[in-house]
mmCIF file of C-alpha atoms in Angstrom:
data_model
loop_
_atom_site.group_PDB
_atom_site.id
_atom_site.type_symbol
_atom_site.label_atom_id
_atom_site.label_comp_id
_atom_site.label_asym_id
_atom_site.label_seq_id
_atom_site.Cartn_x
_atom_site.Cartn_y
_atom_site.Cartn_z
ATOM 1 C CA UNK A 46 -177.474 169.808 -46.516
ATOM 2 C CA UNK A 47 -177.321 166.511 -45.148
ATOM 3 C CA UNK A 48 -176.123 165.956 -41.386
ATOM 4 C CA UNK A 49 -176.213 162.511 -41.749
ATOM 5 C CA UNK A 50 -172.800 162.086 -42.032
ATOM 6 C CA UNK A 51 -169.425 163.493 -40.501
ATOM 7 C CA UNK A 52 -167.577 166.082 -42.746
ATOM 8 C CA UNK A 53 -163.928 166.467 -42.705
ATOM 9 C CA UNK A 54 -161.893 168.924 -43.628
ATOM 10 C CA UNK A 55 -160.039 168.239 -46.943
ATOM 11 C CA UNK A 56 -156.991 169.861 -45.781
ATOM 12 C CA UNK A 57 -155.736 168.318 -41.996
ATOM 13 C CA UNK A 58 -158.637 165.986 -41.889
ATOM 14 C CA UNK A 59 -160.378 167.038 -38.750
ATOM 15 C CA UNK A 60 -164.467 166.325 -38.204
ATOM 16 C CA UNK A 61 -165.504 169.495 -38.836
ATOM 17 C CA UNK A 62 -167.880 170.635 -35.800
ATOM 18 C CA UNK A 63 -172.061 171.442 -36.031
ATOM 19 C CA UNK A 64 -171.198 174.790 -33.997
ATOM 20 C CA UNK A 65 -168.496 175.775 -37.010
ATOM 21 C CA UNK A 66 -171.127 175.525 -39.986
ATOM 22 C CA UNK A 67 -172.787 178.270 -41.860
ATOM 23 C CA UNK A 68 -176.257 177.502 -43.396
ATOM 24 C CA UNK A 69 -176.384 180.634 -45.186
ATOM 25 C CA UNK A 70 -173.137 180.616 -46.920
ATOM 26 C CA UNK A 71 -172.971 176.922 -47.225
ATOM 27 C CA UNK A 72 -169.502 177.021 -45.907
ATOM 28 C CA UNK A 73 -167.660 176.212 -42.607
ATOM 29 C CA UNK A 74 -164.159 176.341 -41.076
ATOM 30 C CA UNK A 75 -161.696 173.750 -39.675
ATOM 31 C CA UNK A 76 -161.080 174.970 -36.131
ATOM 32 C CA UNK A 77 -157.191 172.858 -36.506
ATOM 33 C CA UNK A 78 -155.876 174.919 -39.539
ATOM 34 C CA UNK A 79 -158.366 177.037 -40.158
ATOM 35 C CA UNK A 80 -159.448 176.334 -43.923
ATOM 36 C CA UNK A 81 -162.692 177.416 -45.542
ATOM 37 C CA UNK A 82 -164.821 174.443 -46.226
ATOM 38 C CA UNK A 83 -167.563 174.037 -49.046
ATOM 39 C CA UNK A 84 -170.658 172.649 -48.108
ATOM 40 C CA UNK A 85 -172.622 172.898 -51.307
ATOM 41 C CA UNK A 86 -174.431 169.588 -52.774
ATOM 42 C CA UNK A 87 -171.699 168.384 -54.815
ATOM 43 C CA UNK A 88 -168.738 170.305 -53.559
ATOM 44 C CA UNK A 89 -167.497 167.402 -51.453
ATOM 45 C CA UNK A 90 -166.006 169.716 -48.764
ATOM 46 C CA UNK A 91 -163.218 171.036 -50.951
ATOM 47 C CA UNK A 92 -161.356 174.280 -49.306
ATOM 48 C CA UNK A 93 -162.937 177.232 -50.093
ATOM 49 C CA UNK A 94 -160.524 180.204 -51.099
ATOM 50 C CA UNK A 95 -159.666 182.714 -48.506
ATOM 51 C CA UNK A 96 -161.354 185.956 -47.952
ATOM 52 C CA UNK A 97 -159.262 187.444 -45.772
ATOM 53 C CA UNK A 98 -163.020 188.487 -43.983
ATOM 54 C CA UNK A 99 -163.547 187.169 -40.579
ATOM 55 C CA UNK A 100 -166.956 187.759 -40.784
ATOM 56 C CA UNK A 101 -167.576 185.725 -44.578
ATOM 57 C CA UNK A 102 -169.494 183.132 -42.663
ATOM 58 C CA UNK A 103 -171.717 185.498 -40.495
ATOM 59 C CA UNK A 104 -175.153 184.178 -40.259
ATOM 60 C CA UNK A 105 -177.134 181.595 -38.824
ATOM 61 C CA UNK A 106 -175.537 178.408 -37.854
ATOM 62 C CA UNK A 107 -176.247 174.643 -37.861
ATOM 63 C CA UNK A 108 -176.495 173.107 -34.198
ATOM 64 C CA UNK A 109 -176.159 169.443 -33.343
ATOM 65 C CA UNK A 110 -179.719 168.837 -33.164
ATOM 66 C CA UNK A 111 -180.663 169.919 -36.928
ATOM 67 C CA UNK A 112 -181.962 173.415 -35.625
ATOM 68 C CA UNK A 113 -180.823 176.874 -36.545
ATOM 69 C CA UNK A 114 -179.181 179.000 -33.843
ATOM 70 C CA UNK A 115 -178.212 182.591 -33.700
ATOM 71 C CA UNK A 116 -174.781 183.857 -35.540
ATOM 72 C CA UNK A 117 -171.859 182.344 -34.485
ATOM 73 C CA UNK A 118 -168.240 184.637 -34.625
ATOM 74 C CA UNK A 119 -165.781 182.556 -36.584
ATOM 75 C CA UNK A 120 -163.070 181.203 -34.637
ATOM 76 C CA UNK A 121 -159.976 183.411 -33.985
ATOM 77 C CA UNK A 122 -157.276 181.538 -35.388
ATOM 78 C CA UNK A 123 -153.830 181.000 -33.834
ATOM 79 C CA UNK A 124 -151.646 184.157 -34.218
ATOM 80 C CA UNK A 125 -148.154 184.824 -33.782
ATOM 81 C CA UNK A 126 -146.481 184.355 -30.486
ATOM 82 C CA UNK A 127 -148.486 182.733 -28.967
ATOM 83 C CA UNK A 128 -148.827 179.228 -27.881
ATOM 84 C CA UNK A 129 -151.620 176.908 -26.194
ATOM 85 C CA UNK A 130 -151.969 173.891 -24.181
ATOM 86 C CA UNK A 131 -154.621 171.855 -22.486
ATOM 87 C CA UNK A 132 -152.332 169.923 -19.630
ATOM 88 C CA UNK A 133 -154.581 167.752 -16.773
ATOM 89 C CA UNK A 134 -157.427 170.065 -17.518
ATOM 90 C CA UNK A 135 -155.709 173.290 -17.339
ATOM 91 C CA UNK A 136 -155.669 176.198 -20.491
ATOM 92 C CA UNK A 137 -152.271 177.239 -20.866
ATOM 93 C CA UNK A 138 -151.466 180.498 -22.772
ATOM 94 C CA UNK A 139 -148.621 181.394 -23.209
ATOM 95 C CA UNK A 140 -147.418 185.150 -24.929
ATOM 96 C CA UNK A 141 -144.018 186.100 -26.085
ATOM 97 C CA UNK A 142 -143.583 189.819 -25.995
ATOM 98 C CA UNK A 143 -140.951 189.848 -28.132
ATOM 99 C CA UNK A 144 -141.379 192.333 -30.947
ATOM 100 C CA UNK A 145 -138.893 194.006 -33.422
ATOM 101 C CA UNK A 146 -139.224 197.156 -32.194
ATOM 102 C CA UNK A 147 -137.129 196.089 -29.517
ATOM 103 C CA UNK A 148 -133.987 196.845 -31.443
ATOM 104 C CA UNK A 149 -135.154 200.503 -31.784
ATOM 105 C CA UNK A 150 -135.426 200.582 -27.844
ATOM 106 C CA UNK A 151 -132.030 198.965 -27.803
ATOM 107 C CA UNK A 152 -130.729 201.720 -30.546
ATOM 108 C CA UNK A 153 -132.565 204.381 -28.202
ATOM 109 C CA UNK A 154 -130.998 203.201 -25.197
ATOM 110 C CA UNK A 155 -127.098 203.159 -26.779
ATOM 111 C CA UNK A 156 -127.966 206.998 -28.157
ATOM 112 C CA UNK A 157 -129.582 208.496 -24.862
ATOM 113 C CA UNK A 158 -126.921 206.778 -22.373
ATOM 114 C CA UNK A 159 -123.962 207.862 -24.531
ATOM 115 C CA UNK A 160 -125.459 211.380 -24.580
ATOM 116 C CA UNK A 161 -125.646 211.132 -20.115
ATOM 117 C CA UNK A 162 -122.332 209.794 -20.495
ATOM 118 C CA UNK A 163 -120.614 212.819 -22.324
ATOM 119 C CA UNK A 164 -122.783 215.014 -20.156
ATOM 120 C CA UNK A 165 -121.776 213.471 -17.144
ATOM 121 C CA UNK A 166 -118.246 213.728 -18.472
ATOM 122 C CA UNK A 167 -118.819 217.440 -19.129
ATOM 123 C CA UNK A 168 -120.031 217.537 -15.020
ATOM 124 C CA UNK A 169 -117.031 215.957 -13.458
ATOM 125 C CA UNK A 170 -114.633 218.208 -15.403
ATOM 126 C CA UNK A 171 -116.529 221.189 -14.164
ATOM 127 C CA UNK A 172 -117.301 220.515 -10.739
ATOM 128 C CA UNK A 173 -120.721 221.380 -11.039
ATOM 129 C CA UNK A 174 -122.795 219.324 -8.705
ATOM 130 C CA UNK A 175 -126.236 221.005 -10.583
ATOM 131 C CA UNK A 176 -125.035 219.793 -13.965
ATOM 132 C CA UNK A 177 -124.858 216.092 -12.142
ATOM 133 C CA UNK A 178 -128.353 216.627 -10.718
ATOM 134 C CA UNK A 179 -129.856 218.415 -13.599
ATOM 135 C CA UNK A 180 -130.477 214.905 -16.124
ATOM 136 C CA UNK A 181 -131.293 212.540 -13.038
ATOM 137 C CA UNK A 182 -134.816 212.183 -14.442
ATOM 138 C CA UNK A 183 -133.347 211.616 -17.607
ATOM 139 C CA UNK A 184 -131.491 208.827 -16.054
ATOM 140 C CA UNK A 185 -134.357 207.122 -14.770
ATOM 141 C CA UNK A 186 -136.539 207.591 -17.964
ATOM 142 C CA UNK A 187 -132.979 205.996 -19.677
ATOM 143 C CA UNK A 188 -133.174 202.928 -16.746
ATOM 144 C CA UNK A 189 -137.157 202.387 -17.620
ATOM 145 C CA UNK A 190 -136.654 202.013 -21.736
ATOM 146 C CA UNK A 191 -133.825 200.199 -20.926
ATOM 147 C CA UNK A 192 -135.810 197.349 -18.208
ATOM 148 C CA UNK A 193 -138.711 197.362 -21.123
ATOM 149 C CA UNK A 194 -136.176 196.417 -24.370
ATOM 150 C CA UNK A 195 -134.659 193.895 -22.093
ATOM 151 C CA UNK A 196 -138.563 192.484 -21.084
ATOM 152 C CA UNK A 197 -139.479 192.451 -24.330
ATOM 153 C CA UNK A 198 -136.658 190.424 -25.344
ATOM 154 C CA UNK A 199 -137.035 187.781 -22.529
ATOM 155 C CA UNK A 200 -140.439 188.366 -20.312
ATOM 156 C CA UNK A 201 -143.381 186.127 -21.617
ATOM 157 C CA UNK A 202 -146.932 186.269 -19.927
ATOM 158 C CA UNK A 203 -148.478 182.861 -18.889
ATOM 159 C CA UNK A 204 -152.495 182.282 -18.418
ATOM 160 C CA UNK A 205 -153.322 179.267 -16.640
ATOM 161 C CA UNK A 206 -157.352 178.116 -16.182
ATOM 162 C CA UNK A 207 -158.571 175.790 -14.699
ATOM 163 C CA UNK A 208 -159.454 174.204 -11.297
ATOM 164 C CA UNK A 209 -161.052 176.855 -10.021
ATOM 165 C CA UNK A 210 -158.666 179.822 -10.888
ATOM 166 C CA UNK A 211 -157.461 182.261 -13.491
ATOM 167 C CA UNK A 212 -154.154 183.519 -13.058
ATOM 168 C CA UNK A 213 -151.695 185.701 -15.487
ATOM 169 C CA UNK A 214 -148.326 186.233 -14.571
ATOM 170 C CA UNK A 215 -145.382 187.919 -16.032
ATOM 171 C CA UNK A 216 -141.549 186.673 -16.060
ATOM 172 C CA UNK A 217 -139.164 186.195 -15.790
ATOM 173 C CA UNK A 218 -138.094 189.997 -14.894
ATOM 174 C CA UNK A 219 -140.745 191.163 -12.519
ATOM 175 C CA UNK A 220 -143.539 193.449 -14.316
ATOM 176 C CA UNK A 221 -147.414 194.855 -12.577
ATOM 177 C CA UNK A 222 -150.498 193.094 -13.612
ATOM 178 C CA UNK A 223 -150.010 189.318 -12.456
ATOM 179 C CA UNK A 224 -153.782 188.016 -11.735
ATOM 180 C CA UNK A 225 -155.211 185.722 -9.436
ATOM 181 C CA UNK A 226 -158.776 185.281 -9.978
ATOM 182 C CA UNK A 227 -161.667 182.182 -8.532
ATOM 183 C CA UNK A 228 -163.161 181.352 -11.972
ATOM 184 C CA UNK A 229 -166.497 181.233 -9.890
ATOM 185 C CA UNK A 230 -167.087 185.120 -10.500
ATOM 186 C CA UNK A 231 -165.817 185.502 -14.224
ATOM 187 C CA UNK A 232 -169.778 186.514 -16.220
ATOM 188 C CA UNK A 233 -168.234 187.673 -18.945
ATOM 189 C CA UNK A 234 -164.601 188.053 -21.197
ATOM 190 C CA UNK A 235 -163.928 190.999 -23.877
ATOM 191 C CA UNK A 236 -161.840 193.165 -25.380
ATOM 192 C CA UNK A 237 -161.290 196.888 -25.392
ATOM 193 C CA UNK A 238 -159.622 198.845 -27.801
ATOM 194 C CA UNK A 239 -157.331 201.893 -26.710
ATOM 195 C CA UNK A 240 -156.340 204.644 -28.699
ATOM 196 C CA UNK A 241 -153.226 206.597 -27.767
ATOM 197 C CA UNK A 242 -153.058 210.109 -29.861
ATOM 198 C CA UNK A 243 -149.828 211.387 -29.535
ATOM 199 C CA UNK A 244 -148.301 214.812 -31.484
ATOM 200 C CA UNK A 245 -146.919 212.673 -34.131
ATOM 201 C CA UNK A 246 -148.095 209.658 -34.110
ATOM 202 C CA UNK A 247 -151.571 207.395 -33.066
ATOM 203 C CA UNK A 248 -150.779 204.000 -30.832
ATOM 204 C CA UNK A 249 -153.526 201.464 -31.108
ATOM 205 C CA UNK A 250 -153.530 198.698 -27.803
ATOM 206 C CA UNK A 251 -155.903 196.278 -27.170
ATOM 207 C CA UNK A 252 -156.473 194.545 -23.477
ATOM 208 C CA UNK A 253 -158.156 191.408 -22.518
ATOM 209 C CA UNK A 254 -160.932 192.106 -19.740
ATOM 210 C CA UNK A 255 -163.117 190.304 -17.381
ATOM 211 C CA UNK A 256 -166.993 191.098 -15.846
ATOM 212 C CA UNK A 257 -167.475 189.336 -12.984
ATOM 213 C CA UNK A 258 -170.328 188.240 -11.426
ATOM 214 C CA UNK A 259 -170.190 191.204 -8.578
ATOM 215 C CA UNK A 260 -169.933 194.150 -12.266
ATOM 216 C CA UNK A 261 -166.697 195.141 -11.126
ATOM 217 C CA UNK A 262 -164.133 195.126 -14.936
ATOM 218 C CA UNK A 263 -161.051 193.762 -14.035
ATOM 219 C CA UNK A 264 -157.994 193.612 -16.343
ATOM 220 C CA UNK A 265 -156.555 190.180 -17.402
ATOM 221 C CA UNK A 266 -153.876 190.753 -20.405
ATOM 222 C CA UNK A 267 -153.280 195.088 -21.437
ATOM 223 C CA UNK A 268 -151.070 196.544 -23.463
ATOM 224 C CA UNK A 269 -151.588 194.022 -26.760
ATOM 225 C CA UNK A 270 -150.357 195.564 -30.318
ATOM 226 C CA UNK A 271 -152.122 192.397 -31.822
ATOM 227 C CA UNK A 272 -156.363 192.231 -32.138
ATOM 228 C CA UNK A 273 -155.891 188.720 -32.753
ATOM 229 C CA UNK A 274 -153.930 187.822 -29.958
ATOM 230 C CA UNK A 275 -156.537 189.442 -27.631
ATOM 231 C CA UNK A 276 -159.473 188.086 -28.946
ATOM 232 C CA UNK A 277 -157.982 184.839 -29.192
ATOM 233 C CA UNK A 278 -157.047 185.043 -25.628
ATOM 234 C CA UNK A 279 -160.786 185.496 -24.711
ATOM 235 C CA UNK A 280 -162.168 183.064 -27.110
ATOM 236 C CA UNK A 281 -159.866 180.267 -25.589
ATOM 237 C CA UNK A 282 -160.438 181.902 -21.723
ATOM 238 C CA UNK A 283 -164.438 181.040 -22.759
ATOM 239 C CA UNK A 284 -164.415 178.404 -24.793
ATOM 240 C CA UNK A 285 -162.754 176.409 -21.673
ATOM 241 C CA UNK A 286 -164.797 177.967 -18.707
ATOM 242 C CA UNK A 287 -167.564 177.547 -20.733
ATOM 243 C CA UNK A 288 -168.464 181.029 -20.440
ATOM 244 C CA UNK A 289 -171.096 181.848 -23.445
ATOM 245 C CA UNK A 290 -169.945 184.437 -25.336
ATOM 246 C CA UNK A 291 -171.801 188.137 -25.501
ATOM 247 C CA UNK A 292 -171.016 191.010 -26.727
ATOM 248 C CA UNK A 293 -170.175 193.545 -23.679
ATOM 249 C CA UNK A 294 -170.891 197.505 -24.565
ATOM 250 C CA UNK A 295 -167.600 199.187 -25.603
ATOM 251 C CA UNK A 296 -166.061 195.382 -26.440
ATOM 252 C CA UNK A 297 -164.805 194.974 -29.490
ATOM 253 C CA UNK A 298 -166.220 191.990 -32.067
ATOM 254 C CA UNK A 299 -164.954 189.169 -33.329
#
């Protein structure tokens, strides 16, 4: 294949980049929208159809010099509710949490509070001051679900780098796992899959983590019903820092 000359994708007409072609499949992909591109003699870049496969292009890649380097993962493109900025050399991330599920908490909420309110009812009428103490934890499990429909309806989380720091913070109501971090000891980003077996039911979660430089495994973004949005959120973390991408033991791949 001839290097001679830039390539550009067919479909939003962006140079595709040395780092995003495949010598063994021949192909590459636009990092702006994402289309498959043919490289074959002949092909003229046209859009390749898509595979649904992230890993279709796996294989040695084509550096800027000429010379073949090790795999490459494809890039992680853009998924749902999420956005991204570069503003005066800062990443900006930024994740909605809202999610239609939040109805069903919502639904939940109207059910299990009616139910404490005919109970309640019940208690007054009675007199029984152990009938009011009896549900109190019920009460406060009510109060959580409630706070967490009502954050996933308005609460986004925000990761800023750049200038020296990493920070991930949660708003507007107040929620744990806000991050502060020098950018100096980041080694290493990845993500971990968790696996929640209930009676019923399995819940799959996936969390964004940082290695530093000291081993310590510090967690950026948890709690993530999307792969795509955590891996994205490393490759982006990375990709800006500079931080070379390895696979971490227990990580989960691109």
């Amino acid at each position: 294949m001839a290097t001679s000359r830039p390539i550009q994708c067919p479909s939003c007409g962006f140079q595709i980049q040395a780092e995003d072609m495949n010598l063994q499949t021949m192909a590459a992909r636009c990092r702006v929208c994402h289309v498959l591109v043919d490289l074959r003699p002949g092909a003229d870049a046209q859009p390749l159809p898509a595979t649904g496969r992230r890993d279709s292009l796996n294989g040695a890649v084509l550096q800027e010099n000429g010379t073949l380097a090790a795999a490459l993962p494809l890039p992680v493109p853009l998924p749902p509710n999420l956005s991204v900025e570069t503003v005066g050399g800062e990443l900006r991330i930024e994740r909605r949490w809202y999610a239609w599920t939040a109805f069903l908490m919502v639904f939940f909420c109207v059910m299990w509070f009616g139910f404490l309110a005919f109970w309640y009812a019940m208690a007054f009428a009675a007199g029984s001051r152990l009938m009011m103490l009896f549900p109190l934890i019920h009460v406060a499990a009510g109060l959580f679900i409630a706070y967490t429909a009502a954050a996933m309806f308005v609460n986004r989380t925000r990761i800023v780098a750049g200038r020296g720091r990493l920070t991930v913070q949660h708003g507007p109501l107040p929620w744990t796992g806000n991050r502060d971090i020098s950018t100096s000891v980041l080694q290493q980003l990845y993500c971990n899959e968790q696996v929640n077996r209930g009676r019923n039911s399995t819940t799959i979660t996936f969390d964004v983590m940082a290695r530093t430089t000291e081993g310590r495994q510090l967690k950026l973004v948890t709690g993530l019903n999307d792969r795509d949005q955590a891996l994205y959120i490393e490759q982006e973390i990375e990709r800006h820092l500079k931080i070379v991408d390895q696979h971490v033991a227990g990580g989960i791949r691109r």
